[in-house]
PDB file of C-alpha atoms in Angstrom:
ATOM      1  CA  UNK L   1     219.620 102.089 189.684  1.00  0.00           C
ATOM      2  CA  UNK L   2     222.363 101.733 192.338  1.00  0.00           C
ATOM      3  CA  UNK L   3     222.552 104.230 194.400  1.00  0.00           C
ATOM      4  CA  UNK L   4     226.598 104.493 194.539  1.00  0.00           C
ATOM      5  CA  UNK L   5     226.551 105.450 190.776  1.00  0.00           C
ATOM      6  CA  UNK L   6     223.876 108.359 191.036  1.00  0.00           C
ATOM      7  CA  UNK L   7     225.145 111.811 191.149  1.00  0.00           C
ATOM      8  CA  UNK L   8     223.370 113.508 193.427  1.00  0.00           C
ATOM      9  CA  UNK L   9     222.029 117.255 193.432  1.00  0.00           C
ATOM     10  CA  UNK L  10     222.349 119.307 195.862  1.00  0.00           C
ATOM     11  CA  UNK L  11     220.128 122.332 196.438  1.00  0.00           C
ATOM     12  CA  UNK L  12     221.560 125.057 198.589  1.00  0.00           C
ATOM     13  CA  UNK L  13     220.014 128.622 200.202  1.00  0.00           C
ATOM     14  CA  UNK L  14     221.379 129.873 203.186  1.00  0.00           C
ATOM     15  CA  UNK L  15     220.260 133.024 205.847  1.00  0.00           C
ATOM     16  CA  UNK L  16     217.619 132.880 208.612  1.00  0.00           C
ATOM     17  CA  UNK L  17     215.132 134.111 205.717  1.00  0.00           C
ATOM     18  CA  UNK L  18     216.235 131.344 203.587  1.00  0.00           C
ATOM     19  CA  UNK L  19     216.294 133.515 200.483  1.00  0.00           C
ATOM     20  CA  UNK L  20     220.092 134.891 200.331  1.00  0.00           C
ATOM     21  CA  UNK L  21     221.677 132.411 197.876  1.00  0.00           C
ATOM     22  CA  UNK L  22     219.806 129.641 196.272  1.00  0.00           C
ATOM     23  CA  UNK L  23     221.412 127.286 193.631  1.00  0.00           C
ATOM     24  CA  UNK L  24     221.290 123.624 192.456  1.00  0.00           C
ATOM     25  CA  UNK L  25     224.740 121.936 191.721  1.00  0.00           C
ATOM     26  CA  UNK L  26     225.724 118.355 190.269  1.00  0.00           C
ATOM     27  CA  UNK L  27     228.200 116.842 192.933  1.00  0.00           C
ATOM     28  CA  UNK L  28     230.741 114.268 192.157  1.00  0.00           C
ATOM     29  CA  UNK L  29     233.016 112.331 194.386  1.00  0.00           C
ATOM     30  CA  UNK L  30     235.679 114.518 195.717  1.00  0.00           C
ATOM     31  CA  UNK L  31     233.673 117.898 195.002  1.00  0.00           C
ATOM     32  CA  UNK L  32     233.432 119.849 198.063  1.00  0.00           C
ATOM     33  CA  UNK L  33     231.794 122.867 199.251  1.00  0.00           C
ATOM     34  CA  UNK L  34     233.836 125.547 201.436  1.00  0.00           C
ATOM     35  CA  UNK L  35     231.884 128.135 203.471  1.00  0.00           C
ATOM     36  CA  UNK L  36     233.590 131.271 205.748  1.00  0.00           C
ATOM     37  CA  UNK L  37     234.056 135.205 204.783  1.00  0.00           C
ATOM     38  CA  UNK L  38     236.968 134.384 202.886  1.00  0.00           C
ATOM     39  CA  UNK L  39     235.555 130.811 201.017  1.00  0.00           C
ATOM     40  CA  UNK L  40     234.269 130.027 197.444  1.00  0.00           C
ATOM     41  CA  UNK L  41     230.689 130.201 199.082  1.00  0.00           C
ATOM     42  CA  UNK L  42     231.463 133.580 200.602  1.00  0.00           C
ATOM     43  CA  UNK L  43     229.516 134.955 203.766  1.00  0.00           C
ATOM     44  CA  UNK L  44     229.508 138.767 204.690  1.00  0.00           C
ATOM     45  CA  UNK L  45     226.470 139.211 206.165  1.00  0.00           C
ATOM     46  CA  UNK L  46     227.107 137.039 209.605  1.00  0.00           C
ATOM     47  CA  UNK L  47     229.978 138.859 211.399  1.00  0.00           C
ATOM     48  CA  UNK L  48     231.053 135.733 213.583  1.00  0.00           C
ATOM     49  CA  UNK L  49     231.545 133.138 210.382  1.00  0.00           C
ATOM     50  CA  UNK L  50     235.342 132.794 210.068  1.00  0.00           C
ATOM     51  CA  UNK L  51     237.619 132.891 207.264  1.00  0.00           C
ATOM     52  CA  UNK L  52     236.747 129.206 206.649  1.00  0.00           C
ATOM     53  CA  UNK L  53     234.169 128.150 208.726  1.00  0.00           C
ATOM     54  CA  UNK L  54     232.408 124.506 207.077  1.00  0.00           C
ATOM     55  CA  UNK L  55     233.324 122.428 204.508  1.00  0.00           C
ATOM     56  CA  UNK L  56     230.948 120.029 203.062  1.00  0.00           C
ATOM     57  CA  UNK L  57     232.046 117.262 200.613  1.00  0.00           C
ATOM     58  CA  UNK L  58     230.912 114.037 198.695  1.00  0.00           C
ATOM     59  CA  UNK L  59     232.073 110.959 199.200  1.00  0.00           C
ATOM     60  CA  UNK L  60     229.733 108.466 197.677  1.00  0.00           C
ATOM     61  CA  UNK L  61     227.688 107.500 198.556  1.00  0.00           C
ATOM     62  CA  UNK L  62     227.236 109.552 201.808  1.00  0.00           C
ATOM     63  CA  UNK L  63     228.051 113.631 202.701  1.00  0.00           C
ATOM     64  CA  UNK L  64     230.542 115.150 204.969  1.00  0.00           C
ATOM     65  CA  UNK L  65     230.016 117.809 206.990  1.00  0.00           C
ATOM     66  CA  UNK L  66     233.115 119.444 208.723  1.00  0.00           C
ATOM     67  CA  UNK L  67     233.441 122.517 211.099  1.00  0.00           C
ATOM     68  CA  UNK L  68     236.821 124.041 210.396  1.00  0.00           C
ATOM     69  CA  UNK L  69     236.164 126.962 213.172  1.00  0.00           C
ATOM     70  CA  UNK L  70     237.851 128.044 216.265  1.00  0.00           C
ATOM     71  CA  UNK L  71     235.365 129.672 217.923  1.00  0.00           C
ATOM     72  CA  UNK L  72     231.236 129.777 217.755  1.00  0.00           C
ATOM     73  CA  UNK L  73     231.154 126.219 215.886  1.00  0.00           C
ATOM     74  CA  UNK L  74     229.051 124.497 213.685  1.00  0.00           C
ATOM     75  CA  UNK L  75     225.263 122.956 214.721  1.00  0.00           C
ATOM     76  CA  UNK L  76     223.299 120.385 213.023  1.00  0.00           C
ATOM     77  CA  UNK L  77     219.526 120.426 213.970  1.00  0.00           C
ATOM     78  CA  UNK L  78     218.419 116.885 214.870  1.00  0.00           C
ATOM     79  CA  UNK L  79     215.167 115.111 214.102  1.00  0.00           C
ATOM     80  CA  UNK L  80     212.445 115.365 216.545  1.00  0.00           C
ATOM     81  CA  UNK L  81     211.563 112.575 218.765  1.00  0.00           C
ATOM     82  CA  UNK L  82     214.628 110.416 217.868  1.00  0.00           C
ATOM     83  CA  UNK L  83     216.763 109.766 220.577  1.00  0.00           C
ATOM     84  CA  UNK L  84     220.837 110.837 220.381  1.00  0.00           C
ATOM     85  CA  UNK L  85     223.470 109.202 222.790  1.00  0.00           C
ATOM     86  CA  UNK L  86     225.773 112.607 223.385  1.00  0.00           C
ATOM     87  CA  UNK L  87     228.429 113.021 225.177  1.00  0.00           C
ATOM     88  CA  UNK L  88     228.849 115.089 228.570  1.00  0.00           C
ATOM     89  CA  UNK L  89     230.058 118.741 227.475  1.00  0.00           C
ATOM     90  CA  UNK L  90     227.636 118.544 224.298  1.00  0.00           C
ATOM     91  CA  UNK L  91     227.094 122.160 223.420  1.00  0.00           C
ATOM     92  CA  UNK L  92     222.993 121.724 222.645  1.00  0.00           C
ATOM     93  CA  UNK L  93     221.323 125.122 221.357  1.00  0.00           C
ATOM     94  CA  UNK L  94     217.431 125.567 222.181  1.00  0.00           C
ATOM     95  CA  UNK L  95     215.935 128.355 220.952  1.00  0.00           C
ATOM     96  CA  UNK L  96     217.960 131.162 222.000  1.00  0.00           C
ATOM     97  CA  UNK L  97     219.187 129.294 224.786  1.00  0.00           C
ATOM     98  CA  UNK L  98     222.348 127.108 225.121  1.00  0.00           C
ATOM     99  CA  UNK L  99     222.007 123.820 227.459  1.00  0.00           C
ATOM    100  CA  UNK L 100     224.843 121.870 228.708  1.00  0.00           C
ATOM    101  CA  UNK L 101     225.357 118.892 230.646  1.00  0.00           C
ATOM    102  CA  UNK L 102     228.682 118.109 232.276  1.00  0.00           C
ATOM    103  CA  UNK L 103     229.202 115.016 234.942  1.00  0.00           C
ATOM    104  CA  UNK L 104     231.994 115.167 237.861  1.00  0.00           C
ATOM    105  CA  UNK L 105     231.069 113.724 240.843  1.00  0.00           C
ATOM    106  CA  UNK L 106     227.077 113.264 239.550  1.00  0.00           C
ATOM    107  CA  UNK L 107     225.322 114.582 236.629  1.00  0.00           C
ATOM    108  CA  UNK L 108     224.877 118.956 236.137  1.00  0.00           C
ATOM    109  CA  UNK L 109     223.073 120.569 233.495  1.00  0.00           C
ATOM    110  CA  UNK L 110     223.938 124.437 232.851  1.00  0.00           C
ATOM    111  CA  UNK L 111     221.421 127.012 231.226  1.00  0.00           C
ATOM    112  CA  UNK L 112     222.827 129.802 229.484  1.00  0.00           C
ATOM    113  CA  UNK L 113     221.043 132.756 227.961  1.00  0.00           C
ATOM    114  CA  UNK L 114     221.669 134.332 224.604  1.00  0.00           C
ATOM    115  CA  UNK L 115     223.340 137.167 227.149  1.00  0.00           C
ATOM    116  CA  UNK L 116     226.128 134.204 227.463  1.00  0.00           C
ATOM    117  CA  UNK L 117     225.228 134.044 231.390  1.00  0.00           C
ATOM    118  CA  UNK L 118     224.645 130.817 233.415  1.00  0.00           C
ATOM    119  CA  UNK L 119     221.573 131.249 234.961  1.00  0.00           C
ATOM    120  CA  UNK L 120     219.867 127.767 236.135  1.00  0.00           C
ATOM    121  CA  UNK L 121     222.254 125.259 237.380  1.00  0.00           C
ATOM    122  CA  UNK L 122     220.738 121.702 238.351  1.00  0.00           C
ATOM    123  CA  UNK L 123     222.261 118.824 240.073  1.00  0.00           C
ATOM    124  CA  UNK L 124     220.872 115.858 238.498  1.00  0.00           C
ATOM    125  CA  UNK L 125     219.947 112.078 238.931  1.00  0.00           C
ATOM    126  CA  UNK L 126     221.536 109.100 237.031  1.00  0.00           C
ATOM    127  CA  UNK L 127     219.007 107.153 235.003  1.00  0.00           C
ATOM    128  CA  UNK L 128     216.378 109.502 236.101  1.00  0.00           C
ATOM    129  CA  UNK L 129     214.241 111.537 232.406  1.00  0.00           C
ATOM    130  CA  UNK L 130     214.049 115.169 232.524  1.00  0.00           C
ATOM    131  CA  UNK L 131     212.169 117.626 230.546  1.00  0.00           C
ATOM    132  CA  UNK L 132     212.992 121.384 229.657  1.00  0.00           C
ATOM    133  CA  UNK L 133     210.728 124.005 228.311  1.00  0.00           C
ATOM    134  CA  UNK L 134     207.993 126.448 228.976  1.00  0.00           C
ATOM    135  CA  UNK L 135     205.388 124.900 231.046  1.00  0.00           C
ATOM    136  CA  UNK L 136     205.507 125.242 234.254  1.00  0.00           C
ATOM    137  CA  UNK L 137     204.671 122.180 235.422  1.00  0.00           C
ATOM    138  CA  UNK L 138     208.397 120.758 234.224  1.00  0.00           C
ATOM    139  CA  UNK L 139     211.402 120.917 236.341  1.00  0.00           C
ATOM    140  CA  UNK L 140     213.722 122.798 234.256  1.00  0.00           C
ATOM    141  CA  UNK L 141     211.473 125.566 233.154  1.00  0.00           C
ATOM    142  CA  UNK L 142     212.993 128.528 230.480  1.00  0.00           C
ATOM    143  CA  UNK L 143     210.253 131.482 230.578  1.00  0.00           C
ATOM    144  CA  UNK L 144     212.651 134.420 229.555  1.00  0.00           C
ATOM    145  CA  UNK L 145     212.735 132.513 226.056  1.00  0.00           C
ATOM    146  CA  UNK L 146     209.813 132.497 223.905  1.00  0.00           C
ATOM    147  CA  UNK L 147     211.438 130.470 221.012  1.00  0.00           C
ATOM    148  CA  UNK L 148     211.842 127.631 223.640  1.00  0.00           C
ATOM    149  CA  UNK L 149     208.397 125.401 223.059  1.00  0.00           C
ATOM    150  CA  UNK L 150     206.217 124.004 225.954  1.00  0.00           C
ATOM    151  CA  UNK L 151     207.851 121.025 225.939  1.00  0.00           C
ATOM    152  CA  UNK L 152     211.277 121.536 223.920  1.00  0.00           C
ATOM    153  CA  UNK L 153     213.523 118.712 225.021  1.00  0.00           C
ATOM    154  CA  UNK L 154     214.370 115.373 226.701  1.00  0.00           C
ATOM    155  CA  UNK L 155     217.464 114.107 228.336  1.00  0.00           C
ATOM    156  CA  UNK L 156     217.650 111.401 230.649  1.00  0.00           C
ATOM    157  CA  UNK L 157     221.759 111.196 231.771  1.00  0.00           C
ATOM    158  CA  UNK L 158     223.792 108.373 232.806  1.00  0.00           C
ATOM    159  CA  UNK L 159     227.313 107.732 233.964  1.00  0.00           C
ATOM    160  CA  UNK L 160     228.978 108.312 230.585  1.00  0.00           C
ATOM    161  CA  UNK L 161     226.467 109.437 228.249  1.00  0.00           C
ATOM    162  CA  UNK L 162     223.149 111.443 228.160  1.00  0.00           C
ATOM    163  CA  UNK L 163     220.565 110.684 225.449  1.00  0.00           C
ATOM    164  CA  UNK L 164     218.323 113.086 224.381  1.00  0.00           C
ATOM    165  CA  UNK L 165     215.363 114.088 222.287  1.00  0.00           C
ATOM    166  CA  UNK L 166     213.375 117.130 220.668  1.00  0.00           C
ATOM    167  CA  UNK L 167     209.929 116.556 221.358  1.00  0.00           C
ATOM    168  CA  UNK L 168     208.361 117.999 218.141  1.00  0.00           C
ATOM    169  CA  UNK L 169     209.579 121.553 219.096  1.00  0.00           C
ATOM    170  CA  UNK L 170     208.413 124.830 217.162  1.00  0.00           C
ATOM    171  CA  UNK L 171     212.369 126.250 216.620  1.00  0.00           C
ATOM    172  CA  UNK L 172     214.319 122.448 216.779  1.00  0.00           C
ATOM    173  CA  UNK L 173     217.003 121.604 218.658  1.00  0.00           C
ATOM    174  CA  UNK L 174     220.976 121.905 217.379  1.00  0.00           C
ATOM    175  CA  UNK L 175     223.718 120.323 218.582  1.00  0.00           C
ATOM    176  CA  UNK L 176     227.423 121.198 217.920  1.00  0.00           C
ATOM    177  CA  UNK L 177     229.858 118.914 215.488  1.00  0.00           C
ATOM    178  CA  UNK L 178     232.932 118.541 214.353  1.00  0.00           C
ATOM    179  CA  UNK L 179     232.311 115.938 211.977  1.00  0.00           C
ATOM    180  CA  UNK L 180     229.031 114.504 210.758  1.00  0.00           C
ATOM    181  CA  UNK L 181     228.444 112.212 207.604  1.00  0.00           C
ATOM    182  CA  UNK L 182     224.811 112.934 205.973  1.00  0.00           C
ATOM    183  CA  UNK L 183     222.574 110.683 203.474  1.00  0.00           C
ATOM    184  CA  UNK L 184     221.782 112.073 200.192  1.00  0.00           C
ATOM    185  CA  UNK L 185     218.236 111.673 199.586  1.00  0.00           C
ATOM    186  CA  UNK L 186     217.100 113.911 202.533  1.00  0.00           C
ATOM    187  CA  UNK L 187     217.236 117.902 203.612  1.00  0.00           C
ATOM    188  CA  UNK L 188     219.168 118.717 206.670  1.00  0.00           C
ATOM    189  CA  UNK L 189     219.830 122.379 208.513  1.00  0.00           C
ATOM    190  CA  UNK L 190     223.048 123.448 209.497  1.00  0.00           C
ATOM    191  CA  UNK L 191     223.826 126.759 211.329  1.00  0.00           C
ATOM    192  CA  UNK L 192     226.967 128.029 211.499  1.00  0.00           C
ATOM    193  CA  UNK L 193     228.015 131.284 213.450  1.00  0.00           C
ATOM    194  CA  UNK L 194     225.275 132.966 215.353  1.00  0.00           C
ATOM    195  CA  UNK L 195     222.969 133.852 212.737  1.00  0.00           C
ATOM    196  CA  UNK L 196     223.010 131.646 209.449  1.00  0.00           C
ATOM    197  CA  UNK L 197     221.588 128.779 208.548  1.00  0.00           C
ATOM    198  CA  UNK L 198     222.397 126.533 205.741  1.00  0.00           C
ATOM    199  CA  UNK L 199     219.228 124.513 204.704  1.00  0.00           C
ATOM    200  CA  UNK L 200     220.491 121.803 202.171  1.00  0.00           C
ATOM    201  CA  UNK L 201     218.715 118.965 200.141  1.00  0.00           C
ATOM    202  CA  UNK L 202     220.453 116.503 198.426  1.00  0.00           C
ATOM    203  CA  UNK L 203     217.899 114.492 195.901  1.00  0.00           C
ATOM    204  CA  UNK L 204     218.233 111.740 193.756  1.00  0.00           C
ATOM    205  CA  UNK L 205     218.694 113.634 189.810  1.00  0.00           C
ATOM    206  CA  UNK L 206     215.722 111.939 188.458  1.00  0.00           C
ATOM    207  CA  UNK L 207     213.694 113.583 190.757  1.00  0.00           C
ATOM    208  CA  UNK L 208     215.664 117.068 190.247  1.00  0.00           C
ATOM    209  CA  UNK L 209     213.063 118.608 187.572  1.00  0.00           C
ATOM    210  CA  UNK L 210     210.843 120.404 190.168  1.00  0.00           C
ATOM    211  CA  UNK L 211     212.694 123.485 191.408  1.00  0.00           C
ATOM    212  CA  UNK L 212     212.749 123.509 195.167  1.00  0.00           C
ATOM    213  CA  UNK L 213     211.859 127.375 196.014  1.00  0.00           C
ATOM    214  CA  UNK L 214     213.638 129.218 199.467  1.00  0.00           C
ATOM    215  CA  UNK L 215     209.920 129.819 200.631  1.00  0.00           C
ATOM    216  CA  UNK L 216     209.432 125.836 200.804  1.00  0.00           C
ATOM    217  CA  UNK L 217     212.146 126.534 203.614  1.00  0.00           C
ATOM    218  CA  UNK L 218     210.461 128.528 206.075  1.00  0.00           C
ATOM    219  CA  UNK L 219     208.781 126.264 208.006  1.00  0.00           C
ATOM    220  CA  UNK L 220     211.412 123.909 208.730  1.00  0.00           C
ATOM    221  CA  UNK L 221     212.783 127.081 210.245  1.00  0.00           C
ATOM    222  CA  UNK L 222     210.772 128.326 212.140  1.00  0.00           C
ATOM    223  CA  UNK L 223     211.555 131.205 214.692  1.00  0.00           C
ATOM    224  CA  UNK L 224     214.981 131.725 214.749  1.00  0.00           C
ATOM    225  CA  UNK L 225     218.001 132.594 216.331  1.00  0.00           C
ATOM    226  CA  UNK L 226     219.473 135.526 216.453  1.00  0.00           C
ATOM    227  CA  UNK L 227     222.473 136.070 219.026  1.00  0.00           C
ATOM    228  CA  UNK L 228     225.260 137.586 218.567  1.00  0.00           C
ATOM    229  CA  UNK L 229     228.407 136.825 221.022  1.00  0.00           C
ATOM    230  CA  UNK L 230     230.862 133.970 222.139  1.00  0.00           C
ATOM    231  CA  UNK L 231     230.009 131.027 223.849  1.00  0.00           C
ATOM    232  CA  UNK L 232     230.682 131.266 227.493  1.00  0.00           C
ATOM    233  CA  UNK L 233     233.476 127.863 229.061  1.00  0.00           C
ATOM    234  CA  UNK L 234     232.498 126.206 231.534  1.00  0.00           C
TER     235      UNK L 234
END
């Protein structure tokens, strides 16, 4: 069958336990979903989702994802050891740590705590790979952050762009969007605010009979994040 004429269905729960809303819906071109304290899929549990914080839509034969906040965003967890070309100022969340590189007059990478404080600042090399995590034999090294893994993540910057990649970490690594298109035919995590997750798989309706349950979830989850304030500028 081709794959622009399927209608695909889309199963939806959403909370760090997974288990707060769980539905499956038929989605035709031009149906959307709308997400915030104040949208059709209404959040009250999650004090820093805004009135209307995501919107997700289909538009055959591919998703949209878009963050319609002001202020503490929308993340997308990325797949683990797949490299991503971001650019400098790339708000990347680790655990419950934020990491951000910015470039002036050579390469810096900033690591903020889920207090919102900068509290590692390295000057860094072009072309040269870096590691960040737990063990102490790596340069960048988070201890105050047991959801960061061993070995969480690797960047390697250049002069206009930094690529990096999760190295099969426990918790995942998110980075921030405004817009993102998504395949149908896969399950993706998005968190919006501080504290919610939206853990979505979009499937083919033939193979829609088995019921996916919120505890198949959990894994994919893992330990997760729970902070509470803005992000700090820098």
């Amino acid at each position: 069958m081709d794959a622009l004429n399927i209608v695909p269905v889309a199963s939806l729960c959403y909370d760090s336990d997974a288990t707060k809303v769980f539905f499956t819906q038929e989605l035709t071109t031009g149906t959307e979903w709308k997400f915030g304290s104040t949208s059709p899929i209404k959040i009250t549990t999650d004090s820093t989702i805004e009135l209307n914080h995501l919107v997700i839509r289909y538009l055959s034969p591919f998703y949209q994802a878009i963050d319609a906040s002001t202020s503490f965003g929308s993340y997308y967890r990325i797949d683990a050891e797949k490299d991503y070309e971001i650019d400098y100022g790339t708000y990347i969340v680790v655990g419950k740590t934020w990491v951000i590189l910015n470039h002036d007059d050579a390469p810096m990478v900033f690591i903020i705590s889920k207090e919102y404080k900068i509290t590692q600042t390295y000057k860094l090399v072009e072309g040269k790979e870096y590691y960040l995590g737990r063990n102490k034999d790596l340069l960048i090294i988070i201890l105050d952050d047991p959801s960061i893994s061993g070995r969480h993540l690797y960047f390697r910057p250049e002069s206009k762009k930094v690529t990096i990649k999760d190295m099969k970490s426990r918790n995942g690594t998110y980075l921030k969007f405004s817009t993102i298109n998504l395949n149908w035919g896969t399950r993706f995590i998005i968190r919006i605010g501080v504290e919610t997750f939206l853990k979505i798989e979009l499937k083919d309706p033939k193979d829609s009979a088995k019921k996916l349950e919120p505890s198949e979830w959990k894994d994919d989850l893992g330990g997760l994040l729970r902070v509470r304030n803005k992000l700090p500028q820098i």
